[in-house]
Amino acid sequence: MQQRHLFLCGFRGSGKTSVARLLGETYELPVVDLDEVVQTDAGRTIREIFDEGGEQVFRDFETVALGTIAQGPTAVIALGGGAILREKNREIIRSGGHVVWLDAPADVIAVRIQGDAASRQQRPPLTALPAEVEIETTLDQRRPLYEAVADHRVATDGLSVRQVAQKIQTLWSPTDTDADPLPESFAG
Ligand code: S3P
């Protein structure tokens, strides 16, 4: 049977995990956080995986975990911010269900991430660039990939987690069988 998951993609600090939790309650679907599955599989934190093996080792865990999750029961799945980097991952995501991109401008993301000490501790740097430059540069590189994989873009700037979840509810429900986006899907 084809799986009909709801995938949430977007940069670090875009609210994927919080929104997924709320939508899971609303839809009465399990919520799966890809980063948590990676950490369980690896028996280490994401920072430890990056520190000990580097980003590519993390990406290998991520691809395996994503494949396993996609084969599992229908769920709301919060992806890691870089899960869209590999073409193989994008294929798994595209064929596994409906995809919503939680978008926010770089400066908003920077404020969210830097204002959260736990987040700074848990999220290893992706480059040697200063944090704000890294966010801007990486987001620029990834935008086309988020756009390529997503059925819908939701602009999250100025919205609460609940408001973002409510927007998504107007775009997708678990009974949807057709992944075609609504005409206004990229209007934000
Ligand atoms: C990453 C984002 C993180 C996590 C890892 C790499 C990225 O997920 O997968 O630190 O490349 O942007 P969140 O987006 O949930 O922070």
PDB file of N, CA and C in Angstrom, residues 17-108:
ATOM      1  N   THR A  17       9.160  20.487  14.370  1.00  0.00           N
ATOM      2  CA  THR A  17       8.850  19.522  15.436  1.00  0.00           C
ATOM      3  C   THR A  17       7.609  19.949  16.223  1.00  0.00           C
ATOM      4  N   SER A  18       7.540  21.225  16.580  1.00  0.00           N
ATOM      5  CA  SER A  18       6.384  21.696  17.372  1.00  0.00           C
ATOM      6  C   SER A  18       5.096  21.587  16.567  1.00  0.00           C
ATOM      7  N   VAL A  19       5.165  21.963  15.295  1.00  0.00           N
ATOM      8  CA  VAL A  19       3.965  21.910  14.457  1.00  0.00           C
ATOM      9  C   VAL A  19       3.554  20.450  14.242  1.00  0.00           C
ATOM     10  N   ALA A  20       4.539  19.570  14.051  1.00  0.00           N
ATOM     11  CA  ALA A  20       4.226  18.142  13.848  1.00  0.00           C
ATOM     12  C   ALA A  20       3.500  17.581  15.068  1.00  0.00           C
ATOM     13  N   ARG A  21       3.957  17.949  16.268  1.00  0.00           N
ATOM     14  CA  ARG A  21       3.312  17.439  17.493  1.00  0.00           C
ATOM     15  C   ARG A  21       1.842  17.858  17.540  1.00  0.00           C
ATOM     16  N   LEU A  22       1.606  19.115  17.232  1.00  0.00           N
ATOM     17  CA  LEU A  22       0.238  19.632  17.275  1.00  0.00           C
ATOM     18  C   LEU A  22      -0.624  18.949  16.211  1.00  0.00           C
ATOM     19  N   LEU A  23      -0.081  18.794  15.027  1.00  0.00           N
ATOM     20  CA  LEU A  23      -0.859  18.151  13.957  1.00  0.00           C
ATOM     21  C   LEU A  23      -1.112  16.678  14.259  1.00  0.00           C
ATOM     22  N   GLY A  24      -0.156  16.023  14.899  1.00  0.00           N
ATOM     23  CA  GLY A  24      -0.343  14.621  15.274  1.00  0.00           C
ATOM     24  C   GLY A  24      -1.537  14.470  16.203  1.00  0.00           C
ATOM     25  N   GLU A  25      -1.627  15.405  17.179  1.00  0.00           N
ATOM     26  CA  GLU A  25      -2.781  15.383  18.110  1.00  0.00           C
ATOM     27  C   GLU A  25      -4.071  15.617  17.328  1.00  0.00           C
ATOM     28  N   THR A  26      -4.044  16.613  16.465  1.00  0.00           N
ATOM     29  CA  THR A  26      -5.253  16.987  15.726  1.00  0.00           C
ATOM     30  C   THR A  26      -5.723  15.856  14.828  1.00  0.00           C
ATOM     31  N   TYR A  27      -4.804  15.289  14.096  1.00  0.00           N
ATOM     32  CA  TYR A  27      -5.159  14.243  13.129  1.00  0.00           C
ATOM     33  C   TYR A  27      -5.244  12.856  13.777  1.00  0.00           C
ATOM     34  N   GLU A  28      -4.822  12.766  15.048  1.00  0.00           N
ATOM     35  CA  GLU A  28      -4.720  11.465  15.731  1.00  0.00           C
ATOM     36  C   GLU A  28      -3.823  10.516  14.930  1.00  0.00           C
ATOM     37  N   LEU A  29      -2.688  11.047  14.549  1.00  0.00           N
ATOM     38  CA  LEU A  29      -1.673  10.249  13.834  1.00  0.00           C
ATOM     39  C   LEU A  29      -0.396  10.241  14.674  1.00  0.00           C
ATOM     40  N   PRO A  30       0.391   9.171  14.548  1.00  0.00           N
ATOM     41  CA  PRO A  30       1.695   9.196  15.217  1.00  0.00           C
ATOM     42  C   PRO A  30       2.580  10.307  14.667  1.00  0.00           C
ATOM     43  N   VAL A  31       3.439  10.822  15.522  1.00  0.00           N
ATOM     44  CA  VAL A  31       4.387  11.858  15.109  1.00  0.00           C
ATOM     45  C   VAL A  31       5.789  11.254  15.148  1.00  0.00           C
ATOM     46  N   VAL A  32       6.521  11.416  14.070  1.00  0.00           N
ATOM     47  CA  VAL A  32       7.880  10.884  14.023  1.00  0.00           C
ATOM     48  C   VAL A  32       8.833  12.032  13.729  1.00  0.00           C
ATOM     49  N   ASP A  33       9.850  12.148  14.576  1.00  0.00           N
ATOM     50  CA  ASP A  33      10.870  13.177  14.366  1.00  0.00           C
ATOM     51  C   ASP A  33      12.122  12.471  13.827  1.00  0.00           C
ATOM     52  N   LEU A  34      12.483  12.807  12.602  1.00  0.00           N
ATOM     53  CA  LEU A  34      13.594  12.094  11.956  1.00  0.00           C
ATOM     54  C   LEU A  34      14.881  12.191  12.778  1.00  0.00           C
ATOM     55  N   ASP A  35      15.166  13.360  13.328  1.00  0.00           N
ATOM     56  CA  ASP A  35      16.387  13.518  14.129  1.00  0.00           C
ATOM     57  C   ASP A  35      16.387  12.575  15.334  1.00  0.00           C
ATOM     58  N   GLU A  36      15.203  12.388  15.942  1.00  0.00           N
ATOM     59  CA  GLU A  36      15.136  11.495  17.113  1.00  0.00           C
ATOM     60  C   GLU A  36      15.407  10.059  16.706  1.00  0.00           C
ATOM     61  N   VAL A  37      14.867   9.666  15.541  1.00  0.00           N
ATOM     62  CA  VAL A  37      15.094   8.292  15.073  1.00  0.00           C
ATOM     63  C   VAL A  37      16.581   8.083  14.784  1.00  0.00           C
ATOM     64  N   VAL A  38      17.202   9.075  14.170  1.00  0.00           N
ATOM     65  CA  VAL A  38      18.649   8.974  13.892  1.00  0.00           C
ATOM     66  C   VAL A  38      19.412   8.793  15.205  1.00  0.00           C
ATOM     67  N   GLN A  39      19.065   9.585  16.199  1.00  0.00           N
ATOM     68  CA  GLN A  39      19.797   9.507  17.474  1.00  0.00           C
ATOM     69  C   GLN A  39      19.600   8.154  18.144  1.00  0.00           C
ATOM     70  N   THR A  40      18.383   7.627  18.052  1.00  0.00           N
ATOM     71  CA  THR A  40      18.120   6.304  18.631  1.00  0.00           C
ATOM     72  C   THR A  40      18.914   5.246  17.880  1.00  0.00           C
ATOM     73  N   ASP A  41      18.863   5.298  16.546  1.00  0.00           N
ATOM     74  CA  ASP A  41      19.589   4.314  15.732  1.00  0.00           C
ATOM     75  C   ASP A  41      21.094   4.362  16.018  1.00  0.00           C
ATOM     76  N   ALA A  42      21.608   5.583  16.139  1.00  0.00           N
ATOM     77  CA  ALA A  42      23.057   5.750  16.306  1.00  0.00           C
ATOM     78  C   ALA A  42      23.497   5.558  17.754  1.00  0.00           C
ATOM     79  N   GLY A  43      22.541   5.673  18.685  1.00  0.00           N
ATOM     80  CA  GLY A  43      22.899   5.593  20.104  1.00  0.00           C
ATOM     81  C   GLY A  43      23.747   6.770  20.539  1.00  0.00           C
ATOM     82  N   ARG A  44      23.621   7.884  19.818  1.00  0.00           N
ATOM     83  CA  ARG A  44      24.413   9.091  20.118  1.00  0.00           C
ATOM     84  C   ARG A  44      23.585  10.320  19.768  1.00  0.00           C
ATOM     85  N   THR A  45      23.969  11.445  20.294  1.00  0.00           N
ATOM     86  CA  THR A  45      23.284  12.680  19.908  1.00  0.00           C
ATOM     87  C   THR A  45      23.772  13.103  18.518  1.00  0.00           C
ATOM     88  N   ILE A  46      23.001  13.993  17.911  1.00  0.00           N
ATOM     89  CA  ILE A  46      23.403  14.496  16.592  1.00  0.00           C
ATOM     90  C   ILE A  46      24.760  15.185  16.680  1.00  0.00           C
ATOM     91  N   ARG A  47      24.956  15.942  17.739  1.00  0.00           N
ATOM     92  CA  ARG A  47      26.244  16.637  17.887  1.00  0.00           C
ATOM     93  C   ARG A  47      27.387  15.623  17.989  1.00  0.00           C
ATOM     94  N   GLU A  48      27.155  14.533  18.733  1.00  0.00           N
ATOM     95  CA  GLU A  48      28.213  13.510  18.848  1.00  0.00           C
ATOM     96  C   GLU A  48      28.498  12.852  17.491  1.00  0.00           C
ATOM     97  N   ILE A  49      27.426  12.589  16.730  1.00  0.00           N
ATOM     98  CA  ILE A  49      27.639  11.971  15.410  1.00  0.00           C
ATOM     99  C   ILE A  49      28.480  12.909  14.534  1.00  0.00           C
ATOM    100  N   PHE A  50      28.120  14.194  14.528  1.00  0.00           N
ATOM    101  CA  PHE A  50      28.884  15.182  13.744  1.00  0.00           C
ATOM    102  C   PHE A  50      30.331  15.245  14.256  1.00  0.00           C
ATOM    103  N   ASP A  51      30.497  15.312  15.586  1.00  0.00           N
ATOM    104  CA  ASP A  51      31.842  15.475  16.153  1.00  0.00           C
ATOM    105  C   ASP A  51      32.717  14.265  15.843  1.00  0.00           C
ATOM    106  N   GLU A  52      32.111  13.076  15.922  1.00  0.00           N
ATOM    107  CA  GLU A  52      32.932  11.859  15.787  1.00  0.00           C
ATOM    108  C   GLU A  52      33.109  11.412  14.335  1.00  0.00           C
ATOM    109  N   GLY A  53      32.057  11.595  13.522  1.00  0.00           N
ATOM    110  CA  GLY A  53      32.132  11.036  12.165  1.00  0.00           C
ATOM    111  C   GLY A  53      31.996  12.063  11.057  1.00  0.00           C
ATOM    112  N   GLY A  54      31.570  13.247  11.423  1.00  0.00           N
ATOM    113  CA  GLY A  54      31.356  14.277  10.408  1.00  0.00           C
ATOM    114  C   GLY A  54      29.945  14.217   9.831  1.00  0.00           C
ATOM    115  N   GLU A  55      29.643  15.231   9.043  1.00  0.00           N
ATOM    116  CA  GLU A  55      28.272  15.374   8.528  1.00  0.00           C
ATOM    117  C   GLU A  55      27.850  14.178   7.671  1.00  0.00           C
ATOM    118  N   GLN A  56      28.757  13.634   6.851  1.00  0.00           N
ATOM    119  CA  GLN A  56      28.329  12.564   5.933  1.00  0.00           C
ATOM    120  C   GLN A  56      27.888  11.315   6.686  1.00  0.00           C
ATOM    121  N   VAL A  57      28.513  11.040   7.831  1.00  0.00           N
ATOM    122  CA  VAL A  57      28.073   9.893   8.639  1.00  0.00           C
ATOM    123  C   VAL A  57      26.650  10.150   9.146  1.00  0.00           C
ATOM    124  N   PHE A  58      26.420  11.377   9.588  1.00  0.00           N
ATOM    125  CA  PHE A  58      25.063  11.747  10.002  1.00  0.00           C
ATOM    126  C   PHE A  58      24.087  11.563   8.832  1.00  0.00           C
ATOM    127  N   ARG A  59      24.482  12.034   7.636  1.00  0.00           N
ATOM    128  CA  ARG A  59      23.579  11.939   6.471  1.00  0.00           C
ATOM    129  C   ARG A  59      23.274  10.482   6.126  1.00  0.00           C
ATOM    130  N   ASP A  60      24.257   9.593   6.319  1.00  0.00           N
ATOM    131  CA  ASP A  60      24.005   8.176   6.042  1.00  0.00           C
ATOM    132  C   ASP A  60      22.957   7.629   7.008  1.00  0.00           C
ATOM    133  N   PHE A  61      23.088   7.946   8.289  1.00  0.00           N
ATOM    134  CA  PHE A  61      22.074   7.527   9.267  1.00  0.00           C
ATOM    135  C   PHE A  61      20.708   8.090   8.873  1.00  0.00           C
ATOM    136  N   GLU A  62      20.732   9.341   8.444  1.00  0.00           N
ATOM    137  CA  GLU A  62      19.487  10.041   8.119  1.00  0.00           C
ATOM    138  C   GLU A  62      18.758   9.352   6.949  1.00  0.00           C
ATOM    139  N   THR A  63      19.520   8.970   5.931  1.00  0.00           N
ATOM    140  CA  THR A  63      18.900   8.326   4.760  1.00  0.00           C
ATOM    141  C   THR A  63      18.292   6.977   5.141  1.00  0.00           C
ATOM    142  N   VAL A  64      19.022   6.209   5.941  1.00  0.00           N
ATOM    143  CA  VAL A  64      18.503   4.889   6.361  1.00  0.00           C
ATOM    144  C   VAL A  64      17.237   5.074   7.206  1.00  0.00           C
ATOM    145  N   ALA A  65      17.284   6.001   8.162  1.00  0.00           N
ATOM    146  CA  ALA A  65      16.129   6.218   9.044  1.00  0.00           C
ATOM    147  C   ALA A  65      14.917   6.706   8.245  1.00  0.00           C
ATOM    148  N   LEU A  66      15.165   7.591   7.295  1.00  0.00           N
ATOM    149  CA  LEU A  66      14.066   8.112   6.484  1.00  0.00           C
ATOM    150  C   LEU A  66      13.395   6.981   5.700  1.00  0.00           C
ATOM    151  N   GLY A  67      14.205   6.096   5.116  1.00  0.00           N
ATOM    152  CA  GLY A  67      13.652   4.970   4.364  1.00  0.00           C
ATOM    153  C   GLY A  67      12.792   4.080   5.249  1.00  0.00           C
ATOM    154  N   THR A  68      13.244   3.854   6.459  1.00  0.00           N
ATOM    155  CA  THR A  68      12.498   2.995   7.381  1.00  0.00           C
ATOM    156  C   THR A  68      11.175   3.656   7.791  1.00  0.00           C
ATOM    157  N   ILE A  69      11.249   4.928   8.129  1.00  0.00           N
ATOM    158  CA  ILE A  69      10.050   5.654   8.553  1.00  0.00           C
ATOM    159  C   ILE A  69       9.016   5.684   7.423  1.00  0.00           C
ATOM    160  N   ALA A  70       9.511   5.930   6.213  1.00  0.00           N
ATOM    161  CA  ALA A  70       8.583   6.042   5.080  1.00  0.00           C
ATOM    162  C   ALA A  70       7.834   4.735   4.835  1.00  0.00           C
ATOM    163  N   GLN A  71       8.445   3.629   5.209  1.00  0.00           N
ATOM    164  CA  GLN A  71       7.781   2.323   5.051  1.00  0.00           C
ATOM    165  C   GLN A  71       6.798   2.041   6.184  1.00  0.00           C
ATOM    166  N   GLY A  72       6.833   2.836   7.229  1.00  0.00           N
ATOM    167  CA  GLY A  72       6.029   2.572   8.423  1.00  0.00           C
ATOM    168  C   GLY A  72       4.619   3.109   8.299  1.00  0.00           C
ATOM    169  N   PRO A  73       3.858   2.995   9.395  1.00  0.00           N
ATOM    170  CA  PRO A  73       2.479   3.466   9.378  1.00  0.00           C
ATOM    171  C   PRO A  73       2.372   4.957   9.098  1.00  0.00           C
ATOM    172  N   THR A  74       1.254   5.359   8.535  1.00  0.00           N
ATOM    173  CA  THR A  74       1.016   6.768   8.212  1.00  0.00           C
ATOM    174  C   THR A  74       1.283   7.647   9.434  1.00  0.00           C
ATOM    175  N   ALA A  75       2.051   8.706   9.238  1.00  0.00           N
ATOM    176  CA  ALA A  75       2.468   9.548  10.362  1.00  0.00           C
ATOM    177  C   ALA A  75       2.673  10.981   9.896  1.00  0.00           C
ATOM    178  N   VAL A  76       2.727  11.873  10.881  1.00  0.00           N
ATOM    179  CA  VAL A  76       3.220  13.229  10.623  1.00  0.00           C
ATOM    180  C   VAL A  76       4.716  13.174  10.901  1.00  0.00           C
ATOM    181  N   ILE A  77       5.523  13.501   9.908  1.00  0.00           N
ATOM    182  CA  ILE A  77       6.972  13.311  10.013  1.00  0.00           C
ATOM    183  C   ILE A  77       7.678  14.663   9.954  1.00  0.00           C
ATOM    184  N   ALA A  78       8.387  14.996  11.039  1.00  0.00           N
ATOM    185  CA  ALA A  78       9.216  16.215  11.045  1.00  0.00           C
ATOM    186  C   ALA A  78      10.595  15.830  10.545  1.00  0.00           C
ATOM    187  N   LEU A  79      10.981  16.383   9.396  1.00  0.00           N
ATOM    188  CA  LEU A  79      12.287  16.086   8.813  1.00  0.00           C
ATOM    189  C   LEU A  79      13.346  16.978   9.441  1.00  0.00           C
ATOM    190  N   GLY A  80      14.610  16.551   9.378  1.00  0.00           N
ATOM    191  CA  GLY A  80      15.695  17.452   9.743  1.00  0.00           C
ATOM    192  C   GLY A  80      15.863  18.482   8.633  1.00  0.00           C
ATOM    193  N   GLY A  81      16.455  19.614   8.980  1.00  0.00           N
ATOM    194  CA  GLY A  81      16.570  20.714   8.012  1.00  0.00           C
ATOM    195  C   GLY A  81      17.316  20.355   6.737  1.00  0.00           C
ATOM    196  N   GLY A  82      18.252  19.375   6.837  1.00  0.00           N
ATOM    197  CA  GLY A  82      19.051  19.021   5.670  1.00  0.00           C
ATOM    198  C   GLY A  82      18.622  17.717   5.014  1.00  0.00           C
ATOM    199  N   ALA A  83      17.491  17.195   5.429  1.00  0.00           N
ATOM    200  CA  ALA A  83      17.055  15.890   4.899  1.00  0.00           C
ATOM    201  C   ALA A  83      16.718  15.951   3.415  1.00  0.00           C
ATOM    202  N   ILE A  84      16.581  17.162   2.895  1.00  0.00           N
ATOM    203  CA  ILE A  84      16.252  17.306   1.473  1.00  0.00           C
ATOM    204  C   ILE A  84      17.517  17.387   0.595  1.00  0.00           C
ATOM    205  N   LEU A  85      18.699  17.296   1.214  1.00  0.00           N
ATOM    206  CA  LEU A  85      19.935  17.508   0.449  1.00  0.00           C
ATOM    207  C   LEU A  85      20.213  16.389  -0.538  1.00  0.00           C
ATOM    208  N   ARG A  86      19.952  15.147  -0.130  1.00  0.00           N
ATOM    209  CA  ARG A  86      20.256  14.017  -1.021  1.00  0.00           C
ATOM    210  C   ARG A  86      19.072  13.734  -1.938  1.00  0.00           C
ATOM    211  N   GLU A  87      19.424  13.484  -3.203  1.00  0.00           N
ATOM    212  CA  GLU A  87      18.358  13.198  -4.168  1.00  0.00           C
ATOM    213  C   GLU A  87      17.551  11.974  -3.748  1.00  0.00           C
ATOM    214  N   LYS A  88      18.251  10.971  -3.237  1.00  0.00           N
ATOM    215  CA  LYS A  88      17.550   9.752  -2.800  1.00  0.00           C
ATOM    216  C   LYS A  88      16.508  10.090  -1.728  1.00  0.00           C
ATOM    217  N   ASN A  89      16.890  10.957  -0.787  1.00  0.00           N
ATOM    218  CA  ASN A  89      15.939  11.349   0.261  1.00  0.00           C
ATOM    219  C   ASN A  89      14.737  12.074  -0.351  1.00  0.00           C
ATOM    220  N   ARG A  90      15.029  12.937  -1.319  1.00  0.00           N
ATOM    221  CA  ARG A  90      13.919  13.694  -1.921  1.00  0.00           C
ATOM    222  C   ARG A  90      12.941  12.746  -2.621  1.00  0.00           C
ATOM    223  N   GLU A  91      13.482  11.702  -3.225  1.00  0.00           N
ATOM    224  CA  GLU A  91      12.600  10.712  -3.867  1.00  0.00           C
ATOM    225  C   GLU A  91      11.747   9.998  -2.826  1.00  0.00           C
ATOM    226  N   ILE A  92      12.372   9.614  -1.716  1.00  0.00           N
ATOM    227  CA  ILE A  92      11.619   8.915  -0.658  1.00  0.00           C
ATOM    228  C   ILE A  92      10.499   9.825  -0.146  1.00  0.00           C
ATOM    229  N   ILE A  93      10.829  11.081   0.055  1.00  0.00           N
ATOM    230  CA  ILE A  93       9.865  12.033   0.607  1.00  0.00           C
ATOM    231  C   ILE A  93       8.726  12.266  -0.398  1.00  0.00           C
ATOM    232  N   ARG A  94       9.097  12.539  -1.646  1.00  0.00           N
ATOM    233  CA  ARG A  94       8.086  12.850  -2.664  1.00  0.00           C
ATOM    234  C   ARG A  94       7.124  11.681  -2.858  1.00  0.00           C
ATOM    235  N   SER A  95       7.674  10.473  -2.837  1.00  0.00           N
ATOM    236  CA  SER A  95       6.812   9.322  -3.122  1.00  0.00           C
ATOM    237  C   SER A  95       6.096   8.820  -1.869  1.00  0.00           C
ATOM    238  N   GLY A  96       6.467   9.369  -0.711  1.00  0.00           N
ATOM    239  CA  GLY A  96       5.900   8.848   0.538  1.00  0.00           C
ATOM    240  C   GLY A  96       4.705   9.604   1.063  1.00  0.00           C
ATOM    241  N   GLY A  97       4.374  10.715   0.440  1.00  0.00           N
ATOM    242  CA  GLY A  97       3.221  11.440   0.960  1.00  0.00           C
ATOM    243  C   GLY A  97       3.215  12.895   0.544  1.00  0.00           C
ATOM    244  N   HIS A  98       2.611  13.691   1.386  1.00  0.00           N
ATOM    245  CA  HIS A  98       2.419  15.098   1.110  1.00  0.00           C
ATOM    246  C   HIS A  98       3.485  15.890   1.864  1.00  0.00           C
ATOM    247  N   VAL A  99       3.962  16.965   1.262  1.00  0.00           N
ATOM    248  CA  VAL A  99       5.109  17.665   1.846  1.00  0.00           C
ATOM    249  C   VAL A  99       4.791  19.144   2.021  1.00  0.00           C
ATOM    250  N   VAL A 100       4.953  19.617   3.239  1.00  0.00           N
ATOM    251  CA  VAL A 100       4.760  21.042   3.519  1.00  0.00           C
ATOM    252  C   VAL A 100       6.090  21.634   3.965  1.00  0.00           C
ATOM    253  N   TRP A 101       6.443  22.736   3.340  1.00  0.00           N
ATOM    254  CA  TRP A 101       7.685  23.459   3.656  1.00  0.00           C
ATOM    255  C   TRP A 101       7.335  24.623   4.581  1.00  0.00           C
ATOM    256  N   LEU A 102       7.920  24.600   5.775  1.00  0.00           N
ATOM    257  CA  LEU A 102       7.753  25.714   6.707  1.00  0.00           C
ATOM    258  C   LEU A 102       8.900  26.691   6.441  1.00  0.00           C
ATOM    259  N   ASP A 103       8.552  27.820   5.881  1.00  0.00           N
ATOM    260  CA  ASP A 103       9.559  28.776   5.447  1.00  0.00           C
ATOM    261  C   ASP A 103       9.624  29.967   6.405  1.00  0.00           C
ATOM    262  N   ALA A 104      10.806  30.534   6.509  1.00  0.00           N
ATOM    263  CA  ALA A 104      10.978  31.774   7.295  1.00  0.00           C
ATOM    264  C   ALA A 104      12.230  32.467   6.777  1.00  0.00           C
ATOM    265  N   PRO A 105      12.272  33.793   6.846  1.00  0.00           N
ATOM    266  CA  PRO A 105      13.474  34.505   6.412  1.00  0.00           C
ATOM    267  C   PRO A 105      14.664  34.194   7.324  1.00  0.00           C
ATOM    268  N   ALA A 106      15.872  34.344   6.755  1.00  0.00           N
ATOM    269  CA  ALA A 106      17.094  34.003   7.499  1.00  0.00           C
ATOM    270  C   ALA A 106      17.194  34.767   8.822  1.00  0.00           C
ATOM    271  N   ASP A 107      16.820  36.045   8.820  1.00  0.00           N
ATOM    272  CA  ASP A 107      17.001  36.818  10.062  1.00  0.00           C
ATOM    273  C   ASP A 107      16.054  36.327  11.157  1.00  0.00           C
ATOM    274  N   VAL A 108      14.876  35.872  10.756  1.00  0.00           N
ATOM    275  CA  VAL A 108      13.915  35.336  11.746  1.00  0.00           C
ATOM    276  C   VAL A 108      14.443  34.013  12.308  1.00  0.00           C
TER     277      VAL A 108
END
